[in-house]
mmCIF file of C-alpha atoms in Angstrom:
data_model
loop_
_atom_site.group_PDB
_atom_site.id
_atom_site.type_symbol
_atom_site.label_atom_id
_atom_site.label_comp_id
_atom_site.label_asym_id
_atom_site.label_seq_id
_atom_site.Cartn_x
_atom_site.Cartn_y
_atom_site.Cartn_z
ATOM 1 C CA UNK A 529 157.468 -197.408 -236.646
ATOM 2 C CA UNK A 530 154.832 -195.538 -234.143
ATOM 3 C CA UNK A 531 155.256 -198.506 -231.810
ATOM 4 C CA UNK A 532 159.052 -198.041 -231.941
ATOM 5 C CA UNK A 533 158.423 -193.906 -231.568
ATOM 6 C CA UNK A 534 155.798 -195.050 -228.156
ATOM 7 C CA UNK A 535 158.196 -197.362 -226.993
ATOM 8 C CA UNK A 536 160.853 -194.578 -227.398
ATOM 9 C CA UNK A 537 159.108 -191.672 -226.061
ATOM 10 C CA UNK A 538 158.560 -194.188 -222.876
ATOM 11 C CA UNK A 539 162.087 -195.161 -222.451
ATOM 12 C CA UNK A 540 162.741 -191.364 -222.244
ATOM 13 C CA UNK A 541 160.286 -190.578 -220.175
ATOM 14 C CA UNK A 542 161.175 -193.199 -217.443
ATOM 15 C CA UNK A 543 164.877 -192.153 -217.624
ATOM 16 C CA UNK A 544 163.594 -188.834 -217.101
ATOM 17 C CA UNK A 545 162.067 -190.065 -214.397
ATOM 18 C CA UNK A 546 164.617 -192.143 -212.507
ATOM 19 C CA UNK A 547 167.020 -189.108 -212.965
ATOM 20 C CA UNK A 548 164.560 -186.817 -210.739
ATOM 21 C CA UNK A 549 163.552 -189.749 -208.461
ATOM 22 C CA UNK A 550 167.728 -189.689 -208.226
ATOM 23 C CA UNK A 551 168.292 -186.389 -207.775
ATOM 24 C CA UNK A 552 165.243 -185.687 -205.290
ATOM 25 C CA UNK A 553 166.882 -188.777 -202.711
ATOM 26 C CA UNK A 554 170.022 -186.949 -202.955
ATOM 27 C CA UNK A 555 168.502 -183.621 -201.728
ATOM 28 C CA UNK A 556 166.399 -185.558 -199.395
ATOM 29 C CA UNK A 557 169.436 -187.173 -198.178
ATOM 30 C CA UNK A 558 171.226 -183.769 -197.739
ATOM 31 C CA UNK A 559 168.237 -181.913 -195.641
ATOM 32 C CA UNK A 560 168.399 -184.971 -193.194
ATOM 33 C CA UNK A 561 172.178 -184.645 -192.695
ATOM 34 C CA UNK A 562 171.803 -180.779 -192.616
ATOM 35 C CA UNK A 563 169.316 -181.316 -189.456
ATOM 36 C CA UNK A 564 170.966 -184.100 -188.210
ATOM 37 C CA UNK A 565 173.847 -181.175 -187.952
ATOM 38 C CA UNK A 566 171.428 -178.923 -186.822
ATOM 39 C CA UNK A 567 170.044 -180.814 -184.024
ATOM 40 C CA UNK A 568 173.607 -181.162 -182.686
ATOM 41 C CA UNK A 569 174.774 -177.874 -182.857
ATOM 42 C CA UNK A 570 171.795 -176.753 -181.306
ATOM 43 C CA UNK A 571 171.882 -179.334 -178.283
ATOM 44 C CA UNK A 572 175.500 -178.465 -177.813
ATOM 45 C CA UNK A 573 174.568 -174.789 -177.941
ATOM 46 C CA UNK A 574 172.520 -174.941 -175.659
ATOM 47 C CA UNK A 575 173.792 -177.250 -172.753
ATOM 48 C CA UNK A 576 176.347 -174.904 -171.489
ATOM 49 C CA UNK A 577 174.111 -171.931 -170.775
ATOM 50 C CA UNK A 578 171.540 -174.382 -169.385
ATOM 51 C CA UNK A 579 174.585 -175.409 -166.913
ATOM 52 C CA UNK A 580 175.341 -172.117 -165.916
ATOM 53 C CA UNK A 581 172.017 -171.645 -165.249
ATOM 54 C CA UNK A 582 171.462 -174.753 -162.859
ATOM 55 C CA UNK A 583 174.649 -174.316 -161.575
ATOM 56 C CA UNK A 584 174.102 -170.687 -159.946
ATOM 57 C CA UNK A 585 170.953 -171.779 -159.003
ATOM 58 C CA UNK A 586 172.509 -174.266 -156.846
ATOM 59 C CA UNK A 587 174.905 -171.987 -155.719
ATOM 60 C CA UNK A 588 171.805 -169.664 -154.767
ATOM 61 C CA UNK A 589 169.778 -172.218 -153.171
ATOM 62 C CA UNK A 590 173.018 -173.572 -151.074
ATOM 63 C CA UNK A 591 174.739 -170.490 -150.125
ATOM 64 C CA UNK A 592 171.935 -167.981 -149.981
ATOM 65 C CA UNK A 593 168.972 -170.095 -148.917
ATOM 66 C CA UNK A 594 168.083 -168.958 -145.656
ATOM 67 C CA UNK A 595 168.215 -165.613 -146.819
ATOM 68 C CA UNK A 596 166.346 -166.106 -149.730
ATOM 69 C CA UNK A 597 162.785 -166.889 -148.179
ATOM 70 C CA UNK A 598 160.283 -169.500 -149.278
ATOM 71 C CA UNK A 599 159.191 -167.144 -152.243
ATOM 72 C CA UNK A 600 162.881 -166.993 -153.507
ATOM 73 C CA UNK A 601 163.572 -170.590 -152.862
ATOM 74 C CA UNK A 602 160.590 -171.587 -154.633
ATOM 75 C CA UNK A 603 161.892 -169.541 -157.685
ATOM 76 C CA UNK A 604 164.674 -171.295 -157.811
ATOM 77 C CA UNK A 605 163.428 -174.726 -157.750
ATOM 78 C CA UNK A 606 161.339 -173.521 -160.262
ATOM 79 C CA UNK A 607 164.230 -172.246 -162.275
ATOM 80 C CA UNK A 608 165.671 -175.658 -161.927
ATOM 81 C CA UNK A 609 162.607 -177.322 -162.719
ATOM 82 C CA UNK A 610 162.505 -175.580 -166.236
ATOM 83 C CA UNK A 611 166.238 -176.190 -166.937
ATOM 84 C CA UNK A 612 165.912 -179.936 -166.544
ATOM 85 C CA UNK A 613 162.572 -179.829 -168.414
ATOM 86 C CA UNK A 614 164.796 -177.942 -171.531
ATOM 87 C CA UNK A 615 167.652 -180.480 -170.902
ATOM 88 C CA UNK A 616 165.001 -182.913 -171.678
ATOM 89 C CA UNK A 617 163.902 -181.685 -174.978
ATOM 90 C CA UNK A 618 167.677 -181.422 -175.732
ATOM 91 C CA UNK A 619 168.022 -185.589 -175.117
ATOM 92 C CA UNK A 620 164.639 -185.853 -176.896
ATOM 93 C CA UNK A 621 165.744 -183.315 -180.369
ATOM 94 C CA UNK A 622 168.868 -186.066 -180.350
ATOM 95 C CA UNK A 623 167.170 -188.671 -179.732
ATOM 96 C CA UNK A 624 164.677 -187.448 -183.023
ATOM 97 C CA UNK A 625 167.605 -186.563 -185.379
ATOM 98 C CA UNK A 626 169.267 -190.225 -184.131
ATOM 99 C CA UNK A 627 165.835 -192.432 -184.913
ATOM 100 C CA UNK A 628 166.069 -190.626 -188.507
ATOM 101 C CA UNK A 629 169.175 -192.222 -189.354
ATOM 102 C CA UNK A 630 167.905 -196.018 -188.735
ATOM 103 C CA UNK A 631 166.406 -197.967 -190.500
ATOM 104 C CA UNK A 632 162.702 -198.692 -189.971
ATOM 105 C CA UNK A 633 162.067 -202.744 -188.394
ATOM 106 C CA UNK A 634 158.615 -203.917 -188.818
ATOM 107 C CA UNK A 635 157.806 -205.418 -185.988
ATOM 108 C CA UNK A 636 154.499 -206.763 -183.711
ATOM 109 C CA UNK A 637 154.313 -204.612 -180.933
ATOM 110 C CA UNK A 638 151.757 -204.645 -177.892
ATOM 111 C CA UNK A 639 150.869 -200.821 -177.051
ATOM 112 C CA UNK A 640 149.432 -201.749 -174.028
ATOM 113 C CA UNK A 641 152.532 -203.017 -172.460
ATOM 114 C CA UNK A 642 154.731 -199.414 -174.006
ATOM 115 C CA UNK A 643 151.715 -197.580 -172.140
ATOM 116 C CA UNK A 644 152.221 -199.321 -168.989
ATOM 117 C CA UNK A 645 155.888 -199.357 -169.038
ATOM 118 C CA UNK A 646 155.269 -195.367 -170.231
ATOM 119 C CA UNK A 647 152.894 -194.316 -166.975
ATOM 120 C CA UNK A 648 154.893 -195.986 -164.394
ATOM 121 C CA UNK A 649 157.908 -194.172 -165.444
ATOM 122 C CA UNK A 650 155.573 -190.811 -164.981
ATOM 123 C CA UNK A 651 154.313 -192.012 -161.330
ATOM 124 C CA UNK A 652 158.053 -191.954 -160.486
ATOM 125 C CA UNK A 653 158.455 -188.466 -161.854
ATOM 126 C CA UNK A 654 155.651 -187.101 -159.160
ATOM 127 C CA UNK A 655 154.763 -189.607 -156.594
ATOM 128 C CA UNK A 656 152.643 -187.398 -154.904
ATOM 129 C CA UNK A 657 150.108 -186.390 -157.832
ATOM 130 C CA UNK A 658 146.860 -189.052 -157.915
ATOM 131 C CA UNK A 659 146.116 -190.361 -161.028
ATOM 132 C CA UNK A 660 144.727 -193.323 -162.711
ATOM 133 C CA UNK A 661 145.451 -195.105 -165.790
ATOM 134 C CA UNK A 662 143.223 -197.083 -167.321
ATOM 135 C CA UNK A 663 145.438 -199.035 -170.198
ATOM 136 C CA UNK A 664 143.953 -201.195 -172.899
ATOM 137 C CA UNK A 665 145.661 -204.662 -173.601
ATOM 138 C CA UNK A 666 145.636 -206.714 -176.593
ATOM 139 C CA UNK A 667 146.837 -203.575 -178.421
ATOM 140 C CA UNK A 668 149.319 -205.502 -181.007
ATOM 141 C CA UNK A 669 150.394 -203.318 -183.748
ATOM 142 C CA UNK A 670 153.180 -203.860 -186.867
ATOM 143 C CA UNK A 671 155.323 -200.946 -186.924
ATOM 144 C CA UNK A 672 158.929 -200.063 -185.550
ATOM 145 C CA UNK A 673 158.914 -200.640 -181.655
ATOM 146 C CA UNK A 674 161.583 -197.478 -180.690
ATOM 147 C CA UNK A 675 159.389 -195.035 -182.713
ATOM 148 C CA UNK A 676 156.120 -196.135 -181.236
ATOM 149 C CA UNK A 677 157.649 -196.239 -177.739
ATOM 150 C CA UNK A 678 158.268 -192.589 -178.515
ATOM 151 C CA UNK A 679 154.892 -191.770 -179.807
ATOM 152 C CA UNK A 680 153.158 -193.378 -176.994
ATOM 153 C CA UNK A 681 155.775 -191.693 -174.672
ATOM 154 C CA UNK A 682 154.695 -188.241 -175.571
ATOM 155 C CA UNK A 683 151.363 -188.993 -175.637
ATOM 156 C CA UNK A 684 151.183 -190.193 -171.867
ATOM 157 C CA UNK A 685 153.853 -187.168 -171.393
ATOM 158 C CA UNK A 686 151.295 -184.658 -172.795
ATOM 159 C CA UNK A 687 148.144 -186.228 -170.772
ATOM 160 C CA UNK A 688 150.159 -186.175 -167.242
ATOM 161 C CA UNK A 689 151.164 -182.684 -168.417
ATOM 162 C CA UNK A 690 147.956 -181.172 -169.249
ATOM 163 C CA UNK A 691 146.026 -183.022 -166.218
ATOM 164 C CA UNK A 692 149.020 -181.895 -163.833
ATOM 165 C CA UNK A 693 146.460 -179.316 -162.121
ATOM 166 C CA UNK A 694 143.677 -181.292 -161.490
ATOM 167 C CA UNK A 695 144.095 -182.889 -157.762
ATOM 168 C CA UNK A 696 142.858 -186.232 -159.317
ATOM 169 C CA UNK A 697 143.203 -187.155 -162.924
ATOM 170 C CA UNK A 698 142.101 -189.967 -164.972
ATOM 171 C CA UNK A 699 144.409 -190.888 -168.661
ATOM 172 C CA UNK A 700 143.334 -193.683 -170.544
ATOM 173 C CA UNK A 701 145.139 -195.290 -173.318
ATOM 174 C CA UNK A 702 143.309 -197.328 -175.724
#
């Protein structure tokens, strides 16, 4: 009779259980599609002022150039600079709120060539800045290839970055 009262008390308890395990995924599932939403609106939102802005600075630059100076046209390229920069971390929140809606693949995955692949993308960003990259091979991981491209992305990102006002920099990746 206790054994039947345990064994009772159990069953209830992981019913219980499963029910808040159930209803927990569900709200889970409904803050992920709530940013998912988010991250759209927000891109969308703000894309067209980030045209406008581009766009009169072209206008500036084309029109009004001479006129301008070298202080005033460096303003602007600056202004441009910082709207493509945003424009940027617009492709990179939907890119984020797009990875969260696929399913993980285990994978092996060498680092070494992401890192590689990673820092001569940034060379071609700003051919003219000097720095060396000293990559470690036989990095092999298990883990989801597009996410870890992403991590090790931003991590070069934030090195070249951060060393962008040094005349020579040094990023290793290891």
């Amino acid at each position: 009779s206790e054994k039947k009262q345990a064994d009772e008390e159990i069953r209830k308890l992981n019913d219980e259980l499963d029910k808040r395990v159930a209803e927990r995924t569900a709200q889970l599932e409904a803050a992920i599609r709530e940013q998912e939403a988010f991250s759209y609106s927000v891109s969308h939102d703000l894309r067209s002022p980030l045209r406008h802005i581009n766009c009169y600075a072209a206008i500036l630059m084309e029109e009004c150039g001479a006129g301008i100076g070298t202080e005033g046209q460096e303003y602007l390229e600056r202004i441009c600079k910082a709207s493509n920069k945003m424009g940027k971390l617009i492709d990179d929140l939907l890119e984020l709120a797009r990875m969260s809606r696929l399913p993980l693949t285990e994978e092996r995955v060498d680092l070494g060539r992401l890192a590689t692949i990673s820092s001569l993308m940034l060379r071609q960003t700003d051919k003219s800045r000097q720095v060396e990259f000293n990559i470690s091979d036989q990095m092999h991981v298990m883990g989801d290839k597009t996410l870890l491209r992403l991590v090790v992305e931003n991590l070069l990102n934030n090195a070249w970055k951060y060393t962008s006002h040094r005349p020579t920099a040094k990023i290793e990746f290891g």
